[in-house]
Amino acid sequence: MNTQRSFVLAFDTANEVIAIGLGKLDAATQSIECVASVEVEARRASNTQLLPRIDELCAQAGVGRGEIACVAVGRGPGSFTGVRIALACAKGIASALEVGLVGVSSLDAVAWGAWKASERGSLLVVADAMRREVYPVEYRLSDAGVERVTTDRVIKAEAFAEELDASGGSDRLIAGDALRKYADLFEGAGALLPEALWTPTGAGLLMALRASWRAGECDPLDAERHDPAFALPVYTRLSDAEENERQRLARADGALAGKRGSRHVTMNDTAIANARANGEGIAYKPLDARHVADVAALEAAVMGTDAWNGALVADELGRADRVWWAAYAADPKMPLSAEAPLVGYAGGWVVDGDLQILKVGVDPAWRRHGIARVLLARVADDARNLGARTSSLEVRAANAGAQALYAALGYEVLGRRPRYYSDGEDALIMQGPLPTITLAAVPNGAVADARSGYVSGPGATEVAPYGESDVIATNHPLILAIESSCDETAAAVIDGGGVLRSDVVATQVDFHARFGGVVPEIASRKHIEAICGVCDEALDVAAASLGRSSLRWRDLDAVAVTYAPGLVGALVVGVAFAKGAAWGVDIPFIVVNHLEGHLYANKIGRPDFAPPAVVSLVSGGNTMLVYMADWGDYRVLGTTIDDAVGEAFDKVAKALGLGYPGGPVVSKFAAEGDPDAIPFPRAMLHSGDLRFSLSGLKTAVVTYINNERAAGRELNVPDICASFTAAVVDVQVAKARAALRETGAPTFCLGGGVAANPTLRAAYEQMCAEEGVRLVMPPLASCGDNAGMIAEVALDRYRAGAFSPLSTDALAHGDLEVPY
């Protein structure tokens, strides 16, 4: 341990107040002396105020970054976005400083704040959970300290007020920011503390950390034990999409699955088909009521006399504190069929912060595929979002295989229950941490081939081969760039020569596929889980490419991040993390417009490319033509007035029951179909301007599908896909041709996920040949969201000194024409 590091930095943004504390650590006594503490009303501006306030407090206290030995952060419960802002920033700071990150309860910090104010007795903390709900936790405050009585949960404010009325005991003390809305509901249940004690304080965070330290739950001086990657928020509930999904799945009606052959199918009817199998032919999704009988049959086969019957399993579904997942054997190339056989299942019950594993079963013919491990991780992932922090289970004393699996997941034997099973066999009681799902950070497309020093494909990404060290020692600046605008968590490192030293991505597609599209709340949650691992991998890959044993945050010259446009909750994670890391090692912070990144993607593998050019940006969220007069000088020639191209592909795929994402699967079928088979409309083809419209085309395709089904005719999916694609491509190419003639640009480029569409690329090749202009296209892997393109922009902005303050926030919208 570095003896110069003896301070802890603690902060919380779980509600409308930013709380920051600086404490001096004493390992001998496990004590923390509060050196400085400040609380500031944030009013939904936490991401703009947090780091400037931290910087100010450290300066006032005379504490330098190099003296910080640990970061502590309020992990909620509270505002989902507020909690993620603090946690992402804390992960960035702790990662850059190479210190541990310890999460503490935001509500515990409130309780300790009341204790510091000399309050004693029974305390109720009620935090605002929005949606007319509250997070209530009860404590006992004595001279010895604070004792938590109940675990985190979420409940309707009125329902909880009724609980309090029934329990009596008006001698309790009450605090929490929910009182700002619901004071009238709770004032009869106890004495309301002064408003200054309703929210976390810096001192309260430090005392909560000290209590956890003395209880053996953490060690602020042990960085290895408290890897920032493993710190996660407390949510206490699933996302709205997941909650609604479970309600639908609990109903055994025909709308759940298998209706692609019916005579009238809406896009929502087919959403259940979006789950896809992995490479081993196994698909995972929450258990639905239609498969209860299959679970019961498999139970009888593998559990013997301890098997649950169908009624017991059915009774579990739809309960707010239960989580059940299932595994099916399926064709990886196709959406999950309603007839896919069930090969495994697992269920758990969340009670008092513990996930109690109720059942795990796998078809003997499908064992040794890791199914039980994945099912447990999926159940645990949901349980964690419901407030669980630990997991427990019973296993047969003679079942050595299952015990080995659980031991590998971190479970330990706590005791034995004699004659627990119906045949008299003992059960071992095991408890451990919640199994986790780690989003794999993998090289982005052609970058993967850099391990052998070979970059494949025309226009592939330029990456220096691993082990080459003769060009690197002084090739600065080194910039790490982060991309988190939608559902890909990505990071890349670029050097001063414009060479991408790494470009890695962790995709969330499996978590969104079953909903038929990206769920913003799930995307934000997965970004906070993946961002540390993705950045670590980017640094490691870059180090190998640079011929170094390691590359650390302190070796970088700047940190860059996408700040707009995109899903604001997803962007917030990347921005807060990047700002935290930049502050931690005191290097410049650079923001990048996501759309400009797609323009710069054309430089990847084509370093000679330069404006002027016309660019077609086609993705799930954007469809536009842009004239690039120069780097940083852009004019939008035309955009879509409704749906984006990628969105239209997804909706058509959904209507056909082909799964998500729609672009690749529609392209696959289109290659086998007749593009002239169905005369779908070419919207705005002759509008006389460069605008687009996709909504009418999407509606025409869905109407055609439903009319064919109503007539009892089998759908010719390849012809539908080919004809739809042709309608899209014809308009895109015609408008691009007009833009080239209007501007006189000598070059035409592509950008965005749909730029990978083979039919579109081929059509543009033909058009450019006819018009006599140069065609530049990004490598396929660089068409979708990636950090390599953000790094390319960041390098130019670094050279121009275009740095941003740490008060910069994420923006859902960003005008490409406006300099930033």
PDB file of C-alpha atoms in Angstrom, residues 316-503:
ATOM      1  CA  GLU A 316     -44.721 -18.835  -8.817  1.00  0.00           C
ATOM      2  CA  LEU A 317     -45.087 -16.914 -12.066  1.00  0.00           C
ATOM      3  CA  GLY A 318     -46.120 -13.290 -11.896  1.00  0.00           C
ATOM      4  CA  ARG A 319     -45.131 -12.843  -8.258  1.00  0.00           C
ATOM      5  CA  ALA A 320     -43.146  -9.675  -7.659  1.00  0.00           C
ATOM      6  CA  ASP A 321     -40.556 -11.440  -5.497  1.00  0.00           C
ATOM      7  CA  ARG A 322     -40.033 -14.481  -7.746  1.00  0.00           C
ATOM      8  CA  VAL A 323     -37.705 -14.896 -10.728  1.00  0.00           C
ATOM      9  CA  TRP A 324     -37.886 -17.827 -13.144  1.00  0.00           C
ATOM     10  CA  TRP A 325     -35.852 -18.442 -16.299  1.00  0.00           C
ATOM     11  CA  ALA A 326     -35.928 -21.229 -18.870  1.00  0.00           C
ATOM     12  CA  ALA A 327     -33.589 -22.631 -21.527  1.00  0.00           C
ATOM     13  CA  TYR A 328     -34.750 -23.980 -24.893  1.00  0.00           C
ATOM     14  CA  ALA A 329     -33.049 -25.907 -27.683  1.00  0.00           C
ATOM     15  CA  ALA A 330     -33.333 -23.838 -30.845  1.00  0.00           C
ATOM     16  CA  ASP A 331     -31.819 -23.028 -34.223  1.00  0.00           C
ATOM     17  CA  PRO A 332     -29.343 -20.139 -33.751  1.00  0.00           C
ATOM     18  CA  LYS A 333     -30.212 -18.851 -37.235  1.00  0.00           C
ATOM     19  CA  MET A 334     -33.895 -18.383 -36.493  1.00  0.00           C
ATOM     20  CA  PRO A 335     -36.130 -16.775 -33.839  1.00  0.00           C
ATOM     21  CA  LEU A 336     -37.205 -18.973 -30.973  1.00  0.00           C
ATOM     22  CA  SER A 337     -40.069 -21.213 -32.006  1.00  0.00           C
ATOM     23  CA  ALA A 338     -43.029 -21.847 -29.719  1.00  0.00           C
ATOM     24  CA  GLU A 339     -42.365 -25.542 -30.254  1.00  0.00           C
ATOM     25  CA  ALA A 340     -38.732 -25.363 -29.097  1.00  0.00           C
ATOM     26  CA  PRO A 341     -38.189 -28.027 -26.409  1.00  0.00           C
ATOM     27  CA  LEU A 342     -37.462 -26.890 -22.873  1.00  0.00           C
ATOM     28  CA  VAL A 343     -34.078 -28.183 -21.692  1.00  0.00           C
ATOM     29  CA  GLY A 344     -33.576 -26.361 -18.404  1.00  0.00           C
ATOM     30  CA  TYR A 345     -35.142 -24.049 -15.834  1.00  0.00           C
ATOM     31  CA  ALA A 346     -34.276 -22.203 -12.640  1.00  0.00           C
ATOM     32  CA  GLY A 347     -36.271 -20.177 -10.148  1.00  0.00           C
ATOM     33  CA  GLY A 348     -35.604 -18.095  -7.072  1.00  0.00           C
ATOM     34  CA  TRP A 349     -37.320 -16.136  -4.319  1.00  0.00           C
ATOM     35  CA  VAL A 350     -36.018 -12.759  -3.161  1.00  0.00           C
ATOM     36  CA  VAL A 351     -36.601 -12.299   0.561  1.00  0.00           C
ATOM     37  CA  ASP A 352     -34.842  -9.974   3.012  1.00  0.00           C
ATOM     38  CA  GLY A 353     -32.056  -9.181   0.555  1.00  0.00           C
ATOM     39  CA  ASP A 354     -31.292 -12.842  -0.173  1.00  0.00           C
ATOM     40  CA  LEU A 355     -31.986 -14.821  -3.334  1.00  0.00           C
ATOM     41  CA  GLN A 356     -33.148 -18.249  -2.264  1.00  0.00           C
ATOM     42  CA  ILE A 357     -32.642 -20.637  -5.185  1.00  0.00           C
ATOM     43  CA  LEU A 358     -35.800 -22.733  -5.331  1.00  0.00           C
ATOM     44  CA  LYS A 359     -35.152 -24.923  -8.352  1.00  0.00           C
ATOM     45  CA  VAL A 360     -32.466 -25.694 -10.923  1.00  0.00           C
ATOM     46  CA  GLY A 361     -33.063 -28.475 -13.437  1.00  0.00           C
ATOM     47  CA  VAL A 362     -31.413 -29.446 -16.725  1.00  0.00           C
ATOM     48  CA  ASP A 363     -32.371 -32.182 -19.171  1.00  0.00           C
ATOM     49  CA  PRO A 364     -29.729 -34.945 -18.789  1.00  0.00           C
ATOM     50  CA  ALA A 365     -29.231 -34.961 -22.569  1.00  0.00           C
ATOM     51  CA  TRP A 366     -28.237 -31.279 -22.441  1.00  0.00           C
ATOM     52  CA  ARG A 367     -25.894 -31.302 -19.491  1.00  0.00           C
ATOM     53  CA  ARG A 368     -22.287 -30.108 -19.768  1.00  0.00           C
ATOM     54  CA  HIS A 369     -23.375 -27.133 -21.876  1.00  0.00           C
ATOM     55  CA  GLY A 370     -23.172 -24.669 -18.972  1.00  0.00           C
ATOM     56  CA  ILE A 371     -26.962 -24.292 -18.930  1.00  0.00           C
ATOM     57  CA  ALA A 372     -27.339 -24.381 -15.138  1.00  0.00           C
ATOM     58  CA  ARG A 373     -24.609 -21.769 -14.731  1.00  0.00           C
ATOM     59  CA  VAL A 374     -26.259 -19.389 -17.220  1.00  0.00           C
ATOM     60  CA  LEU A 375     -29.717 -19.913 -15.741  1.00  0.00           C
ATOM     61  CA  LEU A 376     -28.436 -19.145 -12.239  1.00  0.00           C
ATOM     62  CA  ALA A 377     -26.713 -16.015 -13.517  1.00  0.00           C
ATOM     63  CA  ARG A 378     -29.893 -14.833 -15.247  1.00  0.00           C
ATOM     64  CA  VAL A 379     -31.984 -15.435 -12.138  1.00  0.00           C
ATOM     65  CA  ALA A 380     -29.355 -13.673 -10.020  1.00  0.00           C
ATOM     66  CA  ASP A 381     -29.199 -10.716 -12.407  1.00  0.00           C
ATOM     67  CA  ASP A 382     -32.914 -10.069 -11.986  1.00  0.00           C
ATOM     68  CA  ALA A 383     -32.751 -10.756  -8.251  1.00  0.00           C
ATOM     69  CA  ARG A 384     -29.976  -8.188  -7.864  1.00  0.00           C
ATOM     70  CA  ASN A 385     -32.238  -5.613  -9.496  1.00  0.00           C
ATOM     71  CA  LEU A 386     -34.904  -6.581  -6.963  1.00  0.00           C
ATOM     72  CA  GLY A 387     -32.552  -5.741  -4.099  1.00  0.00           C
ATOM     73  CA  ALA A 388     -30.865  -9.092  -3.412  1.00  0.00           C
ATOM     74  CA  ARG A 389     -27.233  -9.008  -2.277  1.00  0.00           C
ATOM     75  CA  THR A 390     -26.600 -12.646  -1.368  1.00  0.00           C
ATOM     76  CA  SER A 391     -27.846 -16.049  -2.472  1.00  0.00           C
ATOM     77  CA  SER A 392     -28.597 -19.294  -0.654  1.00  0.00           C
ATOM     78  CA  LEU A 393     -29.753 -22.789  -1.568  1.00  0.00           C
ATOM     79  CA  GLU A 394     -30.046 -26.396  -0.440  1.00  0.00           C
ATOM     80  CA  VAL A 395     -28.313 -29.223  -2.266  1.00  0.00           C
ATOM     81  CA  ARG A 396     -28.289 -32.979  -1.686  1.00  0.00           C
ATOM     82  CA  ALA A 397     -25.354 -34.063   0.433  1.00  0.00           C
ATOM     83  CA  ALA A 398     -24.459 -36.749  -2.108  1.00  0.00           C
ATOM     84  CA  ASN A 399     -24.726 -34.501  -5.179  1.00  0.00           C
ATOM     85  CA  ALA A 400     -21.020 -33.780  -5.631  1.00  0.00           C
ATOM     86  CA  GLY A 401     -21.458 -32.389  -9.145  1.00  0.00           C
ATOM     87  CA  ALA A 402     -23.947 -29.737  -8.095  1.00  0.00           C
ATOM     88  CA  GLN A 403     -21.852 -28.835  -5.069  1.00  0.00           C
ATOM     89  CA  ALA A 404     -18.813 -28.354  -7.309  1.00  0.00           C
ATOM     90  CA  LEU A 405     -20.814 -26.032  -9.570  1.00  0.00           C
ATOM     91  CA  TYR A 406     -22.043 -23.951  -6.647  1.00  0.00           C
ATOM     92  CA  ALA A 407     -18.564 -23.831  -5.108  1.00  0.00           C
ATOM     93  CA  ALA A 408     -17.194 -22.540  -8.424  1.00  0.00           C
ATOM     94  CA  LEU A 409     -19.798 -19.762  -8.249  1.00  0.00           C
ATOM     95  CA  GLY A 410     -18.592 -18.762  -4.779  1.00  0.00           C
ATOM     96  CA  TYR A 411     -21.090 -20.623  -2.574  1.00  0.00           C
ATOM     97  CA  GLU A 412     -19.866 -22.043   0.730  1.00  0.00           C
ATOM     98  CA  VAL A 413     -21.415 -24.674   2.993  1.00  0.00           C
ATOM     99  CA  LEU A 414     -22.983 -23.097   6.086  1.00  0.00           C
ATOM    100  CA  GLY A 415     -24.638 -26.146   7.608  1.00  0.00           C
ATOM    101  CA  ARG A 416     -26.654 -29.317   7.146  1.00  0.00           C
ATOM    102  CA  ARG A 417     -30.367 -30.107   7.329  1.00  0.00           C
ATOM    103  CA  PRO A 418     -30.809 -33.759   8.367  1.00  0.00           C
ATOM    104  CA  ARG A 419     -33.272 -35.830   6.350  1.00  0.00           C
ATOM    105  CA  TYR A 420     -34.399 -32.749   4.383  1.00  0.00           C
ATOM    106  CA  TYR A 421     -35.401 -34.604   1.226  1.00  0.00           C
ATOM    107  CA  SER A 422     -38.358 -36.950   0.898  1.00  0.00           C
ATOM    108  CA  ASP A 423     -36.112 -40.005   0.702  1.00  0.00           C
ATOM    109  CA  GLY A 424     -34.356 -39.053   3.931  1.00  0.00           C
ATOM    110  CA  GLU A 425     -31.142 -37.664   2.426  1.00  0.00           C
ATOM    111  CA  ASP A 426     -29.528 -34.687   4.148  1.00  0.00           C
ATOM    112  CA  ALA A 427     -29.320 -31.260   2.545  1.00  0.00           C
ATOM    113  CA  LEU A 428     -26.296 -28.988   2.668  1.00  0.00           C
ATOM    114  CA  ILE A 429     -27.100 -25.313   3.147  1.00  0.00           C
ATOM    115  CA  MET A 430     -24.906 -23.147   0.916  1.00  0.00           C
ATOM    116  CA  GLN A 431     -24.632 -19.378   0.684  1.00  0.00           C
ATOM    117  CA  GLY A 432     -22.606 -17.072  -1.507  1.00  0.00           C
ATOM    118  CA  PRO A 433     -22.535 -13.953  -3.664  1.00  0.00           C
ATOM    119  CA  LEU A 434     -24.966 -13.522  -6.501  1.00  0.00           C
ATOM    120  CA  PRO A 435     -23.662 -15.166  -9.684  1.00  0.00           C
ATOM    121  CA  THR A 436     -22.926 -12.510 -12.293  1.00  0.00           C
ATOM    122  CA  ILE A 437     -23.342 -12.086 -16.027  1.00  0.00           C
ATOM    123  CA  THR A 438     -20.300 -10.432 -17.563  1.00  0.00           C
ATOM    124  CA  LEU A 439     -20.664  -8.758 -20.934  1.00  0.00           C
ATOM    125  CA  ALA A 440     -17.627  -9.909 -22.877  1.00  0.00           C
ATOM    126  CA  ALA A 441     -15.449  -7.093 -24.230  1.00  0.00           C
ATOM    127  CA  VAL A 442     -14.281  -8.365 -27.606  1.00  0.00           C
ATOM    128  CA  PRO A 443     -12.268  -6.835 -30.458  1.00  0.00           C
ATOM    129  CA  ASN A 444     -14.497  -4.958 -32.862  1.00  0.00           C
ATOM    130  CA  GLY A 445     -14.610  -6.711 -36.215  1.00  0.00           C
ATOM    131  CA  ALA A 446     -11.345  -6.716 -38.136  1.00  0.00           C
ATOM    132  CA  VAL A 447      -9.428  -5.504 -35.111  1.00  0.00           C
ATOM    133  CA  ALA A 448      -9.573  -9.061 -33.807  1.00  0.00           C
ATOM    134  CA  ASP A 449      -7.222 -10.157 -36.566  1.00  0.00           C
ATOM    135  CA  ALA A 450      -4.537  -7.813 -35.226  1.00  0.00           C
ATOM    136  CA  ARG A 451      -3.436 -10.557 -32.842  1.00  0.00           C
ATOM    137  CA  SER A 452      -1.710 -12.209 -35.796  1.00  0.00           C
ATOM    138  CA  GLY A 453      -0.571  -8.944 -37.329  1.00  0.00           C
ATOM    139  CA  TYR A 454      -3.050  -9.280 -40.195  1.00  0.00           C
ATOM    140  CA  VAL A 455      -5.999  -7.027 -40.958  1.00  0.00           C
ATOM    141  CA  SER A 456      -8.541  -8.583 -43.274  1.00  0.00           C
ATOM    142  CA  GLY A 457     -10.980  -7.225 -45.781  1.00  0.00           C
ATOM    143  CA  PRO A 458     -11.065  -4.150 -48.034  1.00  0.00           C
ATOM    144  CA  GLY A 459     -10.717  -0.964 -46.045  1.00  0.00           C
ATOM    145  CA  ALA A 460     -10.245  -2.888 -42.800  1.00  0.00           C
ATOM    146  CA  THR A 461      -9.266  -1.139 -39.604  1.00  0.00           C
ATOM    147  CA  GLU A 462      -5.587  -0.245 -39.371  1.00  0.00           C
ATOM    148  CA  VAL A 463      -4.180  -1.746 -36.193  1.00  0.00           C
ATOM    149  CA  ALA A 464      -0.532  -2.200 -35.306  1.00  0.00           C
ATOM    150  CA  PRO A 465       0.377  -5.888 -34.834  1.00  0.00           C
ATOM    151  CA  TYR A 466       0.977  -7.116 -31.324  1.00  0.00           C
ATOM    152  CA  GLY A 467       4.616  -7.146 -30.308  1.00  0.00           C
ATOM    153  CA  GLU A 468       5.825  -4.352 -32.586  1.00  0.00           C
ATOM    154  CA  SER A 469       7.566  -1.949 -30.238  1.00  0.00           C
ATOM    155  CA  ASP A 470       9.817   0.063 -32.528  1.00  0.00           C
ATOM    156  CA  VAL A 471       7.270   2.783 -33.301  1.00  0.00           C
ATOM    157  CA  ILE A 472       5.699   3.382 -30.035  1.00  0.00           C
ATOM    158  CA  ALA A 473       7.681   4.889 -27.238  1.00  0.00           C
ATOM    159  CA  THR A 474       6.968   8.526 -28.106  1.00  0.00           C
ATOM    160  CA  ASN A 475       3.918   8.202 -30.361  1.00  0.00           C
ATOM    161  CA  HIS A 476       1.746  10.529 -28.327  1.00  0.00           C
ATOM    162  CA  PRO A 477      -0.945  11.573 -27.728  1.00  0.00           C
ATOM    163  CA  LEU A 478      -2.556   8.374 -26.504  1.00  0.00           C
ATOM    164  CA  ILE A 479      -6.303   8.844 -26.166  1.00  0.00           C
ATOM    165  CA  LEU A 480      -8.890   6.434 -24.798  1.00  0.00           C
ATOM    166  CA  ALA A 481     -12.372   6.956 -26.260  1.00  0.00           C
ATOM    167  CA  ILE A 482     -15.675   5.622 -24.924  1.00  0.00           C
ATOM    168  CA  GLU A 483     -18.959   5.054 -26.758  1.00  0.00           C
ATOM    169  CA  SER A 484     -22.222   4.360 -24.875  1.00  0.00           C
ATOM    170  CA  SER A 485     -24.950   6.123 -26.848  1.00  0.00           C
ATOM    171  CA  CYS A 486     -27.237   3.114 -27.225  1.00  0.00           C
ATOM    172  CA  ASP A 487     -26.741  -0.576 -26.425  1.00  0.00           C
ATOM    173  CA  GLU A 488     -23.036  -1.078 -27.121  1.00  0.00           C
ATOM    174  CA  THR A 489     -20.427  -0.352 -24.459  1.00  0.00           C
ATOM    175  CA  ALA A 490     -17.228   0.305 -26.404  1.00  0.00           C
ATOM    176  CA  ALA A 491     -13.729   1.679 -25.854  1.00  0.00           C
ATOM    177  CA  ALA A 492     -10.750   2.303 -28.102  1.00  0.00           C
ATOM    178  CA  VAL A 493      -7.222   3.680 -27.834  1.00  0.00           C
ATOM    179  CA  ILE A 494      -5.697   5.756 -30.639  1.00  0.00           C
ATOM    180  CA  ASP A 495      -2.140   7.034 -30.878  1.00  0.00           C
ATOM    181  CA  GLY A 496      -0.687  10.228 -32.257  1.00  0.00           C
ATOM    182  CA  GLY A 497      -0.102   8.631 -35.635  1.00  0.00           C
ATOM    183  CA  GLY A 498      -3.812   7.960 -36.034  1.00  0.00           C
ATOM    184  CA  VAL A 499      -3.373   4.224 -35.492  1.00  0.00           C
ATOM    185  CA  LEU A 500      -6.108   2.463 -33.562  1.00  0.00           C
ATOM    186  CA  ARG A 501      -4.228   0.465 -30.966  1.00  0.00           C
ATOM    187  CA  SER A 502      -7.419  -1.171 -29.695  1.00  0.00           C
ATOM    188  CA  ASP A 503     -11.128  -1.109 -30.450  1.00  0.00           C
TER     189      ASP A 503
END
